[in-house]
Amino acid sequence: MTVKTIKTTPYSDQKPGTSGLRKRVSVFRQPNYVENFIQSIFDSLEGVEGRTLVIGGDGRFYNDVAIQKAIRIAAANGFGRALVGRGGLLSTPAASHLIRHNRALGGLVLSASHNPGGPEGDFGIKYNVGNGGPAPEKITEAVFARSQAIDSYKTLDTPDIDLHSLGAQQVGAMVVEVVDPVADYAALMQTLFDFDAIRGLFASGFRMTFDAMHAVTGPYAHAIFEDLLGAPRGTVVNGVPSPTFNDGHPDPNLVYCKEMHDLLMTPEGPDFGAASDGDGDRNLIIGRNRFVTPSDSLAILAANAHLAPGYKDGIAGIARSMPTSAAADRVAEKLGVELHETPTGWKFFGNLLDAGRVTICGEESAGTGSNHVREKDGLWAVLLWLNILAVRRQGVDEIVRDHWRTYGRNYYTRHDYEEVETEVANRLVEDLRARLPALPGSVFEDDMQVAYADDFAYHDPVDGSSSARQGIRIGFVDGSRIVLRLSGTGTVGATLRLYLERYEAADGRHDLDTQLALGSLVEIAETLAGIRARTGRDAPSVIT
Ligand code: G16
């Protein structure tokens, strides 16, 4: 089969963000846009000849088209084998596992995560390396540099492959294996968790609702919760993946899962509610009368992980992204294990996990995971919660309160201002940055005194690399924090994220309303950054 070399010209906007390249579908549909980016990835890798590539996505609109292009370009570039999820589906954590399990060179994960889908929605392409994790910055920078100089890509003149039949098909010299997206992942979960104990929990009448949000986790959740763990049919709702997510927004937060949240707050509601996002790496955890913030969930999972077989010997350490609350730090201290604070982006956990320095990682953005893969993993978090509930035989609320009694409570919220004019957002951040050196020592309302003010810089202790300007931190003497940064995943204008945190000691008040508890910090943030004044908004677009 003759490899075709097609002439092309660069697009200036192919710079990967927090998690790969995410844009409107209309951007990806421009001539050669997908081809340029995938060829730029392959040009930035060494030794693709004969190697295995994993390809899968969250099933969103354009997934099928992009997969066929990716397969032809991979074959033309010399890959020996491509593993593709049936129907083009692979959750992000399942793709990570397949890469590791098959010693693949890497994988293409096609997803825009929790962003809406459909022709007017978003699409994304991310490259994961051989450890199963998102490519580190040195690779994403090389890909961007290559995309700015690209003048041709390689492809083949072959028909589309049948994505729905399991088994091997030939594309040029490359073998394409269409695999069951669930099987290997479900097998991995059974090595980590006590499925008998969880089966017993469901058999005792424990009721759960899992919202797959018409996204990729539907088939995984039906197979694991209902088929393997014996939860009654109907436990999983919205379990059939749809290219438009049924016109929904597959973001498992209190805005888009409000109905489930409200149900959990009633006496008739189930014992446990959970959800996952478009590509299956995020999670939402709600117990009866208790929403668990992602930061608290990370701390509680880390403190109780030893109750699950996969972590029975304890954990090596915990890593959290900088804006995530410090609740996990207290657990690490008590366990006597390492705690690492990294920039936002799962890719920063990879080296720490590979080096065995940490076992559990988490982010405020609803992501938790462990060293079993190199991505955050929504179903893993739900299963670890179920395993803990099965062993402790307590409700979620009881476990959360018990945790606060032991470690204290980190009140925490995030205020997002979406689709802000990019220039306004950039100027706001720059102006605040300029004020940082003068802030330490300043006293604001309620006697809040600034202890430090900086722009977070990370020095990776494993490979020595540095990443500067990762978010503004203003810390107060009582341990409270204001963090401000620009999102790296939005696709329209800029998204400003304001993170607020206040610590209340173990013997302190744990029953305050979160927004009220953080009210004075919100006002201090407004005094310092003027978000409402400068953007003209009177409230955040989303509060989580
Ligand atoms: C991605 C990254 C996460 C990050 C999140 C939000 O998640 O993998 O590490 O925390 O985006 O990033 P930002 O605050 O820059 O928008 P996902 O689930 O969208 O792939």
mmCIF file of N, CA, C and O in Angstrom, residues 392-460:
data_model
loop_
_atom_site.group_PDB
_atom_site.id
_atom_site.type_symbol
_atom_site.label_atom_id
_atom_site.label_comp_id
_atom_site.label_asym_id
_atom_site.label_seq_id
_atom_site.Cartn_x
_atom_site.Cartn_y
_atom_site.Cartn_z
ATOM 1 N N ARG A 392 -16.841 -0.211 56.572
ATOM 2 C CA ARG A 392 -17.143 0.566 57.787
ATOM 3 C C ARG A 392 -18.613 0.465 58.212
ATOM 4 O O ARG A 392 -18.940 0.750 59.361
ATOM 5 N N ARG A 393 -19.457 0.093 57.283
ATOM 6 C CA ARG A 393 -20.888 -0.019 57.574
ATOM 7 C C ARG A 393 -21.432 1.243 58.233
ATOM 8 O O ARG A 393 -22.189 1.211 59.196
ATOM 9 N N GLN A 394 -20.975 2.378 57.746
ATOM 10 C CA GLN A 394 -21.486 3.678 58.185
ATOM 11 C C GLN A 394 -21.945 4.419 56.936
ATOM 12 O O GLN A 394 -21.516 4.096 55.829
ATOM 13 N N GLY A 395 -22.777 5.444 57.117
ATOM 14 C CA GLY A 395 -23.198 6.235 55.975
ATOM 15 C C GLY A 395 -22.121 7.246 55.597
ATOM 16 O O GLY A 395 -21.176 7.495 56.355
ATOM 17 N N VAL A 396 -22.287 7.838 54.408
ATOM 18 C CA VAL A 396 -21.315 8.826 53.924
ATOM 19 C C VAL A 396 -21.203 9.997 54.902
ATOM 20 O O VAL A 396 -20.099 10.425 55.266
ATOM 21 N N ASP A 397 -22.351 10.501 55.345
ATOM 22 C CA ASP A 397 -22.348 11.662 56.236
ATOM 23 C C ASP A 397 -21.568 11.371 57.526
ATOM 24 O O ASP A 397 -20.775 12.190 57.985
ATOM 25 N N GLU A 398 -21.792 10.181 58.069
ATOM 26 C CA GLU A 398 -21.103 9.802 59.308
ATOM 27 C C GLU A 398 -19.586 9.745 59.084
ATOM 28 O O GLU A 398 -18.810 10.203 59.928
ATOM 29 N N ILE A 399 -19.206 9.201 57.946
ATOM 30 C CA ILE A 399 -17.769 9.071 57.647
ATOM 31 C C ILE A 399 -17.138 10.460 57.477
ATOM 32 O O ILE A 399 -16.041 10.732 57.979
ATOM 33 N N VAL A 400 -17.865 11.348 56.793
ATOM 34 C CA VAL A 400 -17.335 12.702 56.563
ATOM 35 C C VAL A 400 -17.190 13.438 57.911
ATOM 36 O O VAL A 400 -16.140 14.034 58.206
ATOM 37 N N ARG A 401 -18.226 13.368 58.734
ATOM 38 C CA ARG A 401 -18.167 14.068 60.027
ATOM 39 C C ARG A 401 -17.074 13.501 60.922
ATOM 40 O O ARG A 401 -16.377 14.244 61.619
ATOM 41 N N ASP A 402 -16.927 12.207 60.873
ATOM 42 C CA ASP A 402 -15.884 11.555 61.665
ATOM 43 C C ASP A 402 -14.504 12.058 61.192
ATOM 44 O O ASP A 402 -13.611 12.330 62.002
ATOM 45 N N HIS A 403 -14.373 12.226 59.884
ATOM 46 C CA HIS A 403 -13.110 12.718 59.326
ATOM 47 C C HIS A 403 -12.820 14.131 59.844
ATOM 48 O O HIS A 403 -11.702 14.431 60.274
ATOM 49 N N TRP A 404 -13.831 14.983 59.810
ATOM 50 C CA TRP A 404 -13.627 16.364 60.280
ATOM 51 C C TRP A 404 -13.286 16.392 61.772
ATOM 52 O O TRP A 404 -12.490 17.214 62.204
ATOM 53 N N ARG A 405 -13.928 15.491 62.545
ATOM 54 C CA ARG A 405 -13.622 15.457 63.986
ATOM 55 C C ARG A 405 -12.164 15.081 64.225
ATOM 56 O O ARG A 405 -11.529 15.529 65.159
ATOM 57 N N THR A 406 -11.628 14.274 63.344
ATOM 58 C CA THR A 406 -10.237 13.839 63.501
ATOM 59 C C THR A 406 -9.247 14.875 62.966
ATOM 60 O O THR A 406 -8.230 15.151 63.593
ATOM 61 N N TYR A 407 -9.565 15.433 61.786
ATOM 62 C CA TYR A 407 -8.568 16.264 61.095
ATOM 63 C C TYR A 407 -8.924 17.747 61.034
ATOM 64 O O TYR A 407 -8.094 18.554 60.628
ATOM 65 N N GLY A 408 -10.148 18.104 61.413
ATOM 66 C CA GLY A 408 -10.623 19.462 61.170
ATOM 67 C C GLY A 408 -11.257 19.535 59.797
ATOM 68 O O GLY A 408 -11.166 18.586 59.002
ATOM 69 N N ARG A 409 -11.926 20.665 59.527
ATOM 70 C CA ARG A 409 -12.609 20.801 58.230
ATOM 71 C C ARG A 409 -12.018 21.947 57.421
ATOM 72 O O ARG A 409 -11.836 23.046 57.935
ATOM 73 N N ASN A 410 -11.742 21.692 56.176
ATOM 74 C CA ASN A 410 -11.318 22.744 55.256
ATOM 75 C C ASN A 410 -12.540 23.183 54.450
ATOM 76 O O ASN A 410 -12.909 22.517 53.479
ATOM 77 N N TYR A 411 -13.182 24.256 54.884
ATOM 78 C CA TYR A 411 -14.287 24.792 54.084
ATOM 79 C C TYR A 411 -13.712 25.209 52.736
ATOM 80 O O TYR A 411 -12.634 25.836 52.676
ATOM 81 N N TYR A 412 -14.425 24.889 51.667
ATOM 82 C CA TYR A 412 -13.817 25.081 50.348
ATOM 83 C C TYR A 412 -14.872 25.356 49.287
ATOM 84 O O TYR A 412 -15.923 24.713 49.261
ATOM 85 N N THR A 413 -14.607 26.306 48.426
ATOM 86 C CA THR A 413 -15.486 26.503 47.267
ATOM 87 C C THR A 413 -14.692 27.052 46.091
ATOM 88 O O THR A 413 -13.600 27.598 46.268
ATOM 89 N N ARG A 414 -15.264 26.867 44.890
ATOM 90 C CA ARG A 414 -14.651 27.452 43.683
ATOM 91 C C ARG A 414 -15.707 28.257 42.963
ATOM 92 O O ARG A 414 -16.812 27.776 42.751
ATOM 93 N N HIS A 415 -15.350 29.488 42.623
ATOM 94 C CA HIS A 415 -16.249 30.349 41.856
ATOM 95 C C HIS A 415 -15.675 30.517 40.452
ATOM 96 O O HIS A 415 -14.547 30.992 40.301
ATOM 97 N N ASP A 416 -16.438 30.120 39.444
ATOM 98 C CA ASP A 416 -15.971 30.245 38.055
ATOM 99 C C ASP A 416 -16.676 31.400 37.359
ATOM 100 O O ASP A 416 -17.911 31.520 37.440
ATOM 101 N N TYR A 417 -15.905 32.192 36.661
ATOM 102 C CA TYR A 417 -16.468 33.233 35.790
ATOM 103 C C TYR A 417 -16.111 32.828 34.366
ATOM 104 O O TYR A 417 -14.949 32.914 33.971
ATOM 105 N N GLU A 418 -17.117 32.336 33.641
ATOM 106 C CA GLU A 418 -16.842 31.768 32.318
ATOM 107 C C GLU A 418 -17.045 32.791 31.203
ATOM 108 O O GLU A 418 -17.808 33.749 31.359
ATOM 109 N N GLU A 419 -16.391 32.519 30.078
ATOM 110 C CA GLU A 419 -16.522 33.342 28.865
ATOM 111 C C GLU A 419 -16.298 34.826 29.142
ATOM 112 O O GLU A 419 -17.030 35.686 28.669
ATOM 113 N N VAL A 420 -15.274 35.103 29.926
ATOM 114 C CA VAL A 420 -14.870 36.489 30.176
ATOM 115 C C VAL A 420 -13.997 36.906 28.996
ATOM 116 O O VAL A 420 -13.266 36.083 28.429
ATOM 117 N N GLU A 421 -14.074 38.163 28.632
ATOM 118 C CA GLU A 421 -13.228 38.644 27.530
ATOM 119 C C GLU A 421 -11.756 38.376 27.879
ATOM 120 O O GLU A 421 -11.296 38.757 28.972
ATOM 121 N N THR A 422 -11.035 37.761 26.958
ATOM 122 C CA THR A 422 -9.681 37.307 27.272
ATOM 123 C C THR A 422 -8.793 38.450 27.768
ATOM 124 O O THR A 422 -8.033 38.298 28.729
ATOM 125 N N GLU A 423 -8.931 39.594 27.118
ATOM 126 C CA GLU A 423 -8.062 40.712 27.495
ATOM 127 C C GLU A 423 -8.346 41.209 28.917
ATOM 128 O O GLU A 423 -7.434 41.498 29.690
ATOM 129 N N VAL A 424 -9.632 41.258 29.260
ATOM 130 C CA VAL A 424 -10.017 41.698 30.611
ATOM 131 C C VAL A 424 -9.453 40.725 31.646
ATOM 132 O O VAL A 424 -8.872 41.128 32.668
ATOM 133 N N ALA A 425 -9.589 39.434 31.364
ATOM 134 C CA ALA A 425 -9.116 38.415 32.309
ATOM 135 C C ALA A 425 -7.600 38.478 32.458
ATOM 136 O O ALA A 425 -7.065 38.429 33.573
ATOM 137 N N ASN A 426 -6.895 38.609 31.342
ATOM 138 C CA ASN A 426 -5.429 38.654 31.415
ATOM 139 C C ASN A 426 -4.958 39.865 32.204
ATOM 140 O O ASN A 426 -4.038 39.772 33.024
ATOM 141 N N ARG A 427 -5.600 41.003 31.946
ATOM 142 C CA ARG A 427 -5.174 42.222 32.635
ATOM 143 C C ARG A 427 -5.430 42.108 34.146
ATOM 144 O O ARG A 427 -4.608 42.494 34.958
ATOM 145 N N LEU A 428 -6.572 41.533 34.483
ATOM 146 C CA LEU A 428 -6.924 41.352 35.899
ATOM 147 C C LEU A 428 -5.852 40.513 36.618
ATOM 148 O O LEU A 428 -5.377 40.862 37.706
ATOM 149 N N VAL A 429 -5.462 39.424 35.970
ATOM 150 C CA VAL A 429 -4.456 38.555 36.592
ATOM 151 C C VAL A 429 -3.112 39.279 36.677
ATOM 152 O O VAL A 429 -2.422 39.232 37.704
ATOM 153 N N GLU A 430 -2.756 39.993 35.604
ATOM 154 C CA GLU A 430 -1.467 40.709 35.615
ATOM 155 C C GLU A 430 -1.433 41.778 36.701
ATOM 156 O O GLU A 430 -0.431 41.933 37.399
ATOM 157 N N ASP A 431 -2.542 42.514 36.852
ATOM 158 C CA ASP A 431 -2.573 43.575 37.864
ATOM 159 C C ASP A 431 -2.435 42.994 39.265
ATOM 160 O O ASP A 431 -1.721 43.531 40.105
ATOM 161 N N LEU A 432 -3.109 41.871 39.499
ATOM 162 C CA LEU A 432 -3.004 41.259 40.828
ATOM 163 C C LEU A 432 -1.582 40.747 41.056
ATOM 164 O O LEU A 432 -1.011 40.909 42.140
ATOM 165 N N ARG A 433 -1.017 40.161 40.009
ATOM 166 C CA ARG A 433 0.354 39.644 40.118
ATOM 167 C C ARG A 433 1.301 40.769 40.534
ATOM 168 O O ARG A 433 2.182 40.594 41.382
ATOM 169 N N ALA A 434 1.100 41.937 39.948
ATOM 170 C CA ALA A 434 1.990 43.075 40.235
ATOM 171 C C ALA A 434 1.873 43.516 41.701
ATOM 172 O O ALA A 434 2.816 44.057 42.273
ATOM 173 N N ARG A 435 0.726 43.263 42.309
ATOM 174 C CA ARG A 435 0.529 43.696 43.699
ATOM 175 C C ARG A 435 1.068 42.692 44.716
ATOM 176 O O ARG A 435 1.137 42.996 45.921
ATOM 177 N N LEU A 436 1.384 41.485 44.285
ATOM 178 C CA LEU A 436 1.709 40.421 45.230
ATOM 179 C C LEU A 436 2.855 40.756 46.193
ATOM 180 O O LEU A 436 2.730 40.523 47.402
ATOM 181 N N PRO A 437 3.968 41.340 45.713
ATOM 182 C CA PRO A 437 5.093 41.559 46.633
ATOM 183 C C PRO A 437 4.724 42.443 47.829
ATOM 184 O O PRO A 437 5.306 42.294 48.907
ATOM 185 N N ALA A 438 3.746 43.349 47.642
ATOM 186 C CA ALA A 438 3.421 44.288 48.725
ATOM 187 C C ALA A 438 2.383 43.712 49.697
ATOM 188 O O ALA A 438 2.108 44.331 50.730
ATOM 189 N N LEU A 439 1.814 42.545 49.391
ATOM 190 C CA LEU A 439 0.683 42.065 50.203
ATOM 191 C C LEU A 439 1.021 41.458 51.566
ATOM 192 O O LEU A 439 0.279 41.656 52.527
ATOM 193 N N PRO A 440 2.115 40.694 51.687
ATOM 194 C CA PRO A 440 2.361 40.059 52.989
ATOM 195 C C PRO A 440 2.348 41.084 54.122
ATOM 196 O O PRO A 440 2.925 42.173 53.998
ATOM 197 N N GLY A 441 1.677 40.742 55.215
ATOM 198 C CA GLY A 441 1.571 41.654 56.358
ATOM 199 C C GLY A 441 0.294 42.479 56.339
ATOM 200 O O GLY A 441 -0.160 42.945 57.395
ATOM 201 N N SER A 442 -0.311 42.686 55.154
ATOM 202 C CA SER A 442 -1.538 43.496 55.087
ATOM 203 C C SER A 442 -2.651 42.801 55.870
ATOM 204 O O SER A 442 -2.743 41.574 55.868
ATOM 205 N N VAL A 443 -3.499 43.623 56.501
ATOM 206 C CA VAL A 443 -4.602 43.070 57.281
ATOM 207 C C VAL A 443 -5.922 43.496 56.635
ATOM 208 O O VAL A 443 -6.115 44.666 56.318
ATOM 209 N N PHE A 444 -6.808 42.530 56.418
ATOM 210 C CA PHE A 444 -8.115 42.807 55.820
ATOM 211 C C PHE A 444 -9.211 42.580 56.852
ATOM 212 O O PHE A 444 -8.920 42.320 58.019
ATOM 213 N N GLU A 445 -10.486 42.661 56.385
ATOM 214 C CA GLU A 445 -11.578 42.522 57.343
ATOM 215 C C GLU A 445 -11.467 41.213 58.124
ATOM 216 O O GLU A 445 -10.855 40.254 57.672
ATOM 217 N N ASP A 446 -12.118 41.206 59.285
ATOM 218 C CA ASP A 446 -12.065 40.076 60.217
ATOM 219 C C ASP A 446 -10.631 39.740 60.651
ATOM 220 O O ASP A 446 -10.310 38.559 60.895
ATOM 221 N N ASP A 447 -9.771 40.770 60.682
ATOM 222 C CA ASP A 447 -8.374 40.581 61.132
ATOM 223 C C ASP A 447 -7.597 39.563 60.305
ATOM 224 O O ASP A 447 -6.697 38.895 60.809
ATOM 225 N N MET A 448 -7.976 39.425 59.038
ATOM 226 C CA MET A 448 -7.284 38.448 58.197
ATOM 227 C C MET A 448 -5.964 39.056 57.721
ATOM 228 O O MET A 448 -5.958 40.023 56.952
ATOM 229 N N GLN A 449 -4.862 38.455 58.171
ATOM 230 C CA GLN A 449 -3.546 38.987 57.812
ATOM 231 C C GLN A 449 -2.874 38.091 56.771
ATOM 232 O O GLN A 449 -2.826 36.859 56.939
ATOM 233 N N VAL A 450 -2.352 38.731 55.732
ATOM 234 C CA VAL A 450 -1.709 37.960 54.651
ATOM 235 C C VAL A 450 -0.355 37.439 55.132
ATOM 236 O O VAL A 450 0.489 38.197 55.622
ATOM 237 N N ALA A 451 -0.165 36.127 55.003
ATOM 238 C CA ALA A 451 1.118 35.528 55.404
ATOM 239 C C ALA A 451 2.068 35.447 54.203
ATOM 240 O O ALA A 451 3.268 35.646 54.327
ATOM 241 N N TYR A 452 1.522 35.112 53.031
ATOM 242 C CA TYR A 452 2.361 35.046 51.822
ATOM 243 C C TYR A 452 1.498 35.318 50.599
ATOM 244 O O TYR A 452 0.279 35.140 50.644
ATOM 245 N N ALA A 453 2.129 35.775 49.537
ATOM 246 C CA ALA A 453 1.404 36.026 48.283
ATOM 247 C C ALA A 453 2.379 35.750 47.147
ATOM 248 O O ALA A 453 3.430 36.394 47.056
ATOM 249 N N ASP A 454 2.074 34.779 46.307
ATOM 250 C CA ASP A 454 3.025 34.463 45.234
ATOM 251 C C ASP A 454 2.309 33.868 44.018
ATOM 252 O O ASP A 454 1.104 33.654 44.039
ATOM 253 N N ASP A 455 3.067 33.654 42.983
ATOM 254 C CA ASP A 455 2.559 32.973 41.794
ATOM 255 C C ASP A 455 3.213 31.600 41.827
ATOM 256 O O ASP A 455 4.446 31.494 41.794
ATOM 257 N N PHE A 456 2.396 30.559 41.935
ATOM 258 C CA PHE A 456 2.915 29.216 42.206
ATOM 259 C C PHE A 456 3.863 28.732 41.101
ATOM 260 O O PHE A 456 3.533 28.774 39.926
ATOM 261 N N ALA A 457 5.032 28.270 41.532
ATOM 262 C CA ALA A 457 5.985 27.659 40.596
ATOM 263 C C ALA A 457 6.271 26.252 41.100
ATOM 264 O O ALA A 457 6.417 26.037 42.310
ATOM 265 N N TYR A 458 6.328 25.300 40.198
ATOM 266 C CA TYR A 458 6.526 23.904 40.594
ATOM 267 C C TYR A 458 7.875 23.398 40.092
ATOM 268 O O TYR A 458 8.234 23.608 38.934
ATOM 269 N N HIS A 459 8.578 22.721 40.980
ATOM 270 C CA HIS A 459 9.837 22.086 40.598
ATOM 271 C C HIS A 459 9.633 20.593 40.769
ATOM 272 O O HIS A 459 9.464 20.118 41.888
ATOM 273 N N ASP A 460 9.593 19.888 39.657
ATOM 274 C CA ASP A 460 9.335 18.448 39.713
ATOM 275 C C ASP A 460 10.525 17.766 40.395
ATOM 276 O O ASP A 460 11.659 17.835 39.895
#
